[in-house]
Amino acid sequence: MRNYKLLNFKVNGNEMGKLVAIEGLNQIPFEIKRIFYIYGVKGDAVRGRHSNRNSEFVMINVKGSADVRLHDGSKEHVVNLSKPNEGLYIPKLMWKDMYNFSDDCVMLVLSSEVYDENEYIRDFDEFLKEVSKNE
Ligand code: TYD
């Protein structure tokens, strides 16, 4: 499996509650150009089903739980995200499926690139072809 990584963020907590701070190029390995968040996902829905040619991501479930299946072209690995202080770093050219969303799940995603539909690979066979060209 290529180099995905689980990141643990420091929790600043006291009797008033908790706070996690994330800075580009500091807690995460890229400059943040885009954030988006996914919520209100039905329990049986599978999101993602794509790979990105250029974007790197960090996914954080700031609330709730979901599973992320990563495929690097030869192996797959499933990561459960359920802690607001845990991030999943995903390099480019990884196939991603997100599923088993809890009703309350809010998945925050940080990305190294702005949105460009042309860098999305939405066909798994095409993804396998492009990975094998790159390695
Ligand atoms: P999509 O990539 O299919 O979501 P997921 O990976 O969670 O299944 O995106 C859903 C819609 O949102 C699609 O119409 C494209 C749009 N979108 C943007 O406009 N900007 C973005 O940064 C993203 C990630 C999606």
PDB file of C-alpha atoms and ligand atoms in Angstrom:
ATOM      1  CA  MET A   1       0.000   0.000   0.000  1.00  0.00           C
ATOM      2  CA  ARG A   2       1.390   3.399  -1.015  1.00  0.00           C
ATOM      3  CA  ASN A   3       2.018   6.132   1.563  1.00  0.00           C
ATOM      4  CA  TYR A   4      -1.274   7.073   3.148  1.00  0.00           C
ATOM      5  CA  LYS A   5      -0.808   8.226   6.750  1.00  0.00           C
ATOM      6  CA  LEU A   6      -2.860   8.645   9.905  1.00  0.00           C
ATOM      7  CA  LEU A   7      -2.190  12.005  11.524  1.00  0.00           C
ATOM      8  CA  ASN A   8      -2.835  12.771  15.181  1.00  0.00           C
ATOM      9  CA  PHE A   9      -3.636  16.365  15.954  1.00  0.00           C
ATOM     10  CA  LYS A  10      -2.998  17.955  19.320  1.00  0.00           C
ATOM     11  CA  VAL A  11      -6.149  18.611  21.338  1.00  0.00           C
ATOM     12  CA  ASN A  12      -6.161  21.844  23.318  1.00  0.00           C
ATOM     13  CA  GLY A  13      -8.695  21.116  26.025  1.00  0.00           C
ATOM     14  CA  ASN A  14      -9.869  22.582  29.282  1.00  0.00           C
ATOM     15  CA  GLU A  15     -13.121  22.842  31.216  1.00  0.00           C
ATOM     16  CA  MET A  16     -14.578  25.030  28.424  1.00  0.00           C
ATOM     17  CA  GLY A  17     -14.186  22.328  25.784  1.00  0.00           C
ATOM     18  CA  LYS A  18     -11.691  21.279  23.137  1.00  0.00           C
ATOM     19  CA  LEU A  19      -9.936  22.877  20.192  1.00  0.00           C
ATOM     20  CA  VAL A  20      -7.815  21.378  17.405  1.00  0.00           C
ATOM     21  CA  ALA A  21      -5.738  23.697  15.182  1.00  0.00           C
ATOM     22  CA  ILE A  22      -4.397  22.628  11.798  1.00  0.00           C
ATOM     23  CA  GLU A  23      -1.971  24.656   9.709  1.00  0.00           C
ATOM     24  CA  GLY A  24      -0.928  23.954   6.144  1.00  0.00           C
ATOM     25  CA  LEU A  25       2.661  22.684   5.822  1.00  0.00           C
ATOM     26  CA  ASN A  26       2.736  22.216   9.576  1.00  0.00           C
ATOM     27  CA  GLN A  27       0.327  19.569  10.897  1.00  0.00           C
ATOM     28  CA  ILE A  28      -0.372  18.479   7.327  1.00  0.00           C
ATOM     29  CA  PRO A  29       2.158  18.019   4.511  1.00  0.00           C
ATOM     30  CA  PHE A  30       0.749  20.508   1.976  1.00  0.00           C
ATOM     31  CA  GLU A  31      -0.538  24.009   1.609  1.00  0.00           C
ATOM     32  CA  ILE A  32      -4.335  24.033   1.917  1.00  0.00           C
ATOM     33  CA  LYS A  33      -6.036  25.434  -1.187  1.00  0.00           C
ATOM     34  CA  ARG A  34      -9.538  24.055  -0.627  1.00  0.00           C
ATOM     35  CA  ILE A  35     -11.736  22.710   2.112  1.00  0.00           C
ATOM     36  CA  PHE A  36     -15.055  20.947   1.746  1.00  0.00           C
ATOM     37  CA  TYR A  37     -17.213  18.924   4.060  1.00  0.00           C
ATOM     38  CA  ILE A  38     -19.596  16.057   3.590  1.00  0.00           C
ATOM     39  CA  TYR A  39     -22.592  15.472   5.857  1.00  0.00           C
ATOM     40  CA  GLY A  40     -26.157  14.149   5.775  1.00  0.00           C
ATOM     41  CA  VAL A  41     -24.966  10.982   4.042  1.00  0.00           C
ATOM     42  CA  LYS A  42     -27.379   8.036   4.117  1.00  0.00           C
ATOM     43  CA  GLY A  43     -25.975   4.953   5.874  1.00  0.00           C
ATOM     44  CA  ASP A  44     -25.999   2.815   2.719  1.00  0.00           C
ATOM     45  CA  ALA A  45     -24.394   5.414   0.413  1.00  0.00           C
ATOM     46  CA  VAL A  46     -20.923   4.979  -1.036  1.00  0.00           C
ATOM     47  CA  ARG A  47     -19.224   8.262  -1.899  1.00  0.00           C
ATOM     48  CA  GLY A  48     -15.929   8.961  -3.570  1.00  0.00           C
ATOM     49  CA  ARG A  49     -15.484   6.172  -6.154  1.00  0.00           C
ATOM     50  CA  HIS A  50     -12.705   8.147  -7.765  1.00  0.00           C
ATOM     51  CA  SER A  51      -9.024   8.946  -7.789  1.00  0.00           C
ATOM     52  CA  ASN A  52      -7.297  12.296  -8.264  1.00  0.00           C
ATOM     53  CA  ARG A  53      -4.370  12.889 -10.569  1.00  0.00           C
ATOM     54  CA  ASN A  54      -3.033  15.912  -8.639  1.00  0.00           C
ATOM     55  CA  SER A  55      -4.878  16.515  -5.373  1.00  0.00           C
ATOM     56  CA  GLU A  56      -3.670  15.313  -2.012  1.00  0.00           C
ATOM     57  CA  PHE A  57      -6.195  15.223   0.816  1.00  0.00           C
ATOM     58  CA  VAL A  58      -6.548  15.035   4.570  1.00  0.00           C
ATOM     59  CA  MET A  59      -9.917  13.698   5.743  1.00  0.00           C
ATOM     60  CA  ILE A  60     -11.113  14.365   9.294  1.00  0.00           C
ATOM     61  CA  ASN A  61     -14.384  13.223  10.802  1.00  0.00           C
ATOM     62  CA  VAL A  62     -14.997  16.188  13.048  1.00  0.00           C
ATOM     63  CA  LYS A  63     -18.169  14.379  14.105  1.00  0.00           C
ATOM     64  CA  GLY A  64     -19.358  10.801  13.730  1.00  0.00           C
ATOM     65  CA  SER A  65     -17.757   7.890  11.953  1.00  0.00           C
ATOM     66  CA  ALA A  66     -17.190   6.546   8.436  1.00  0.00           C
ATOM     67  CA  ASP A  67     -14.924   4.065   6.677  1.00  0.00           C
ATOM     68  CA  VAL A  68     -12.511   4.985   3.886  1.00  0.00           C
ATOM     69  CA  ARG A  69     -11.312   2.289   1.507  1.00  0.00           C
ATOM     70  CA  LEU A  70      -8.059   3.161  -0.236  1.00  0.00           C
ATOM     71  CA  HIS A  71      -6.690   1.331  -3.256  1.00  0.00           C
ATOM     72  CA  ASP A  72      -3.231   2.114  -4.598  1.00  0.00           C
ATOM     73  CA  GLY A  73      -3.521   0.056  -7.779  1.00  0.00           C
ATOM     74  CA  SER A  74      -2.342  -3.181  -6.246  1.00  0.00           C
ATOM     75  CA  LYS A  75      -3.582  -3.320  -2.644  1.00  0.00           C
ATOM     76  CA  GLU A  76      -6.535  -1.995  -0.697  1.00  0.00           C
ATOM     77  CA  HIS A  77      -6.814  -0.906   2.884  1.00  0.00           C
ATOM     78  CA  VAL A  78      -9.765   0.240   4.997  1.00  0.00           C
ATOM     79  CA  VAL A  79      -9.435   2.979   7.599  1.00  0.00           C
ATOM     80  CA  ASN A  80     -12.155   3.872  10.090  1.00  0.00           C
ATOM     81  CA  LEU A  81     -12.265   7.564  10.929  1.00  0.00           C
ATOM     82  CA  SER A  82     -14.113   8.433  14.116  1.00  0.00           C
ATOM     83  CA  LYS A  83     -11.965  10.857  16.107  1.00  0.00           C
ATOM     84  CA  PRO A  84     -12.074  14.638  15.605  1.00  0.00           C
ATOM     85  CA  ASN A  85      -8.345  14.829  16.292  1.00  0.00           C
ATOM     86  CA  GLU A  86      -7.365  12.200  13.712  1.00  0.00           C
ATOM     87  CA  GLY A  87      -6.709  12.896  10.023  1.00  0.00           C
ATOM     88  CA  LEU A  88      -6.158  10.565   7.099  1.00  0.00           C
ATOM     89  CA  TYR A  89      -3.561  11.844   4.638  1.00  0.00           C
ATOM     90  CA  ILE A  90      -4.180  10.531   1.103  1.00  0.00           C
ATOM     91  CA  PRO A  91      -1.570  11.051  -1.629  1.00  0.00           C
ATOM     92  CA  LYS A  92      -2.508  11.570  -5.261  1.00  0.00           C
ATOM     93  CA  LEU A  93      -3.478   8.605  -7.449  1.00  0.00           C
ATOM     94  CA  MET A  94      -5.255   6.646  -4.730  1.00  0.00           C
ATOM     95  CA  TRP A  95      -8.732   5.248  -5.364  1.00  0.00           C
ATOM     96  CA  LYS A  96     -11.110   6.240  -2.534  1.00  0.00           C
ATOM     97  CA  ASP A  97     -14.504   4.968  -1.421  1.00  0.00           C
ATOM     98  CA  MET A  98     -16.195   6.408   1.669  1.00  0.00           C
ATOM     99  CA  TYR A  99     -19.056   4.451   3.248  1.00  0.00           C
ATOM    100  CA  ASN A 100     -20.667   3.350   6.554  1.00  0.00           C
ATOM    101  CA  PHE A 101     -21.351   6.998   7.373  1.00  0.00           C
ATOM    102  CA  SER A 102     -23.049   7.457  10.750  1.00  0.00           C
ATOM    103  CA  ASP A 103     -26.115   9.741  10.600  1.00  0.00           C
ATOM    104  CA  ASP A 104     -24.281  12.461  12.497  1.00  0.00           C
ATOM    105  CA  CYS A 105     -21.059  12.240  10.466  1.00  0.00           C
ATOM    106  CA  VAL A 106     -19.423  15.469   9.321  1.00  0.00           C
ATOM    107  CA  MET A 107     -16.361  14.687   7.211  1.00  0.00           C
ATOM    108  CA  LEU A 108     -14.050  17.651   6.742  1.00  0.00           C
ATOM    109  CA  VAL A 109     -11.658  17.379   3.790  1.00  0.00           C
ATOM    110  CA  LEU A 110      -8.574  19.540   3.238  1.00  0.00           C
ATOM    111  CA  SER A 111      -7.056  19.542  -0.223  1.00  0.00           C
ATOM    112  CA  SER A 112      -3.811  20.673  -1.822  1.00  0.00           C
ATOM    113  CA  GLU A 113      -5.611  21.831  -5.010  1.00  0.00           C
ATOM    114  CA  VAL A 114      -8.669  23.810  -6.016  1.00  0.00           C
ATOM    115  CA  TYR A 115     -11.487  21.843  -7.635  1.00  0.00           C
ATOM    116  CA  ASP A 116     -10.881  20.689 -11.189  1.00  0.00           C
ATOM    117  CA  GLU A 117     -13.121  17.951 -12.547  1.00  0.00           C
ATOM    118  CA  ASN A 118     -10.470  17.125 -15.182  1.00  0.00           C
ATOM    119  CA  GLU A 119      -8.111  15.714 -12.574  1.00  0.00           C
ATOM    120  CA  TYR A 120     -10.718  13.211 -11.362  1.00  0.00           C
ATOM    121  CA  ILE A 121     -10.520   9.614 -12.581  1.00  0.00           C
ATOM    122  CA  ARG A 122     -13.968   8.102 -12.127  1.00  0.00           C
ATOM    123  CA  ASP A 123     -13.386   4.785 -13.892  1.00  0.00           C
ATOM    124  CA  PHE A 124     -11.532   2.089 -11.930  1.00  0.00           C
ATOM    125  CA  ASP A 125      -9.935   0.446 -14.993  1.00  0.00           C
ATOM    126  CA  GLU A 126      -8.674   3.832 -16.198  1.00  0.00           C
ATOM    127  CA  PHE A 127      -7.252   4.393 -12.688  1.00  0.00           C
ATOM    128  CA  LEU A 128      -5.366   1.062 -12.832  1.00  0.00           C
ATOM    129  CA  LYS A 129      -3.950   2.016 -16.246  1.00  0.00           C
ATOM    130  CA  GLU A 130      -2.745   5.429 -15.041  1.00  0.00           C
ATOM    131  CA  VAL A 131      -1.188   4.008 -11.864  1.00  0.00           C
ATOM    132  CA  SER A 132       0.771   1.433 -13.820  1.00  0.00           C
ATOM    133  CA  LYS A 133       2.052   4.182 -16.180  1.00  0.00           C
ATOM    134  CA  ASN A 134       3.217   6.227 -13.175  1.00  0.00           C
ATOM    135  CA  GLU A 135       5.111   3.471 -11.380  1.00  0.00           C
TER     136      GLU A 135
HETATM  137  P1  TYD B   1     -18.106  14.310  -5.681  1.00  0.00           P
HETATM  138  O1  TYD B   1     -16.655  14.484  -5.960  1.00  0.00           O
HETATM  139  O2  TYD B   1     -18.864  13.367  -6.532  1.00  0.00           O
HETATM  140  O3  TYD B   1     -18.328  13.914  -4.128  1.00  0.00           O
HETATM  141  P2  TYD B   1     -17.866  12.588  -3.320  1.00  0.00           P
HETATM  142  O4  TYD B   1     -16.429  12.347  -3.627  1.00  0.00           O
HETATM  143  O5  TYD B   1     -18.086  12.918  -1.882  1.00  0.00           O
HETATM  144  O6  TYD B   1     -18.740  11.453  -3.728  1.00  0.00           O
HETATM  145  O7  TYD B   1     -18.777  15.739  -5.720  1.00  0.00           O
HETATM  146  C1  TYD B   1     -20.165  15.950  -5.537  1.00  0.00           C
HETATM  147  C2  TYD B   1     -20.542  17.235  -6.270  1.00  0.00           C
HETATM  148  O8  TYD B   1     -19.915  18.360  -5.696  1.00  0.00           O
HETATM  149  C3  TYD B   1     -20.161  17.206  -7.729  1.00  0.00           C
HETATM  150  O9  TYD B   1     -21.230  17.800  -8.450  1.00  0.00           O
HETATM  151  C4  TYD B   1     -18.941  18.088  -7.806  1.00  0.00           C
HETATM  152  C5  TYD B   1     -19.124  19.058  -6.660  1.00  0.00           C
HETATM  153  N1  TYD B   1     -17.870  19.492  -6.042  1.00  0.00           N
HETATM  154  C6  TYD B   1     -17.441  20.790  -6.187  1.00  0.00           C
HETATM  155  O10 TYD B   1     -18.093  21.631  -6.843  1.00  0.00           O
HETATM  156  N2  TYD B   1     -16.281  21.186  -5.593  1.00  0.00           N
HETATM  157  C7  TYD B   1     -15.527  20.335  -4.864  1.00  0.00           C
HETATM  158  O11 TYD B   1     -14.466  20.725  -4.315  1.00  0.00           O
HETATM  159  C8  TYD B   1     -15.968  18.959  -4.726  1.00  0.00           C
HETATM  160  C9  TYD B   1     -15.164  17.963  -3.934  1.00  0.00           C
HETATM  161  C10 TYD B   1     -17.147  18.594  -5.331  1.00  0.00           C
END
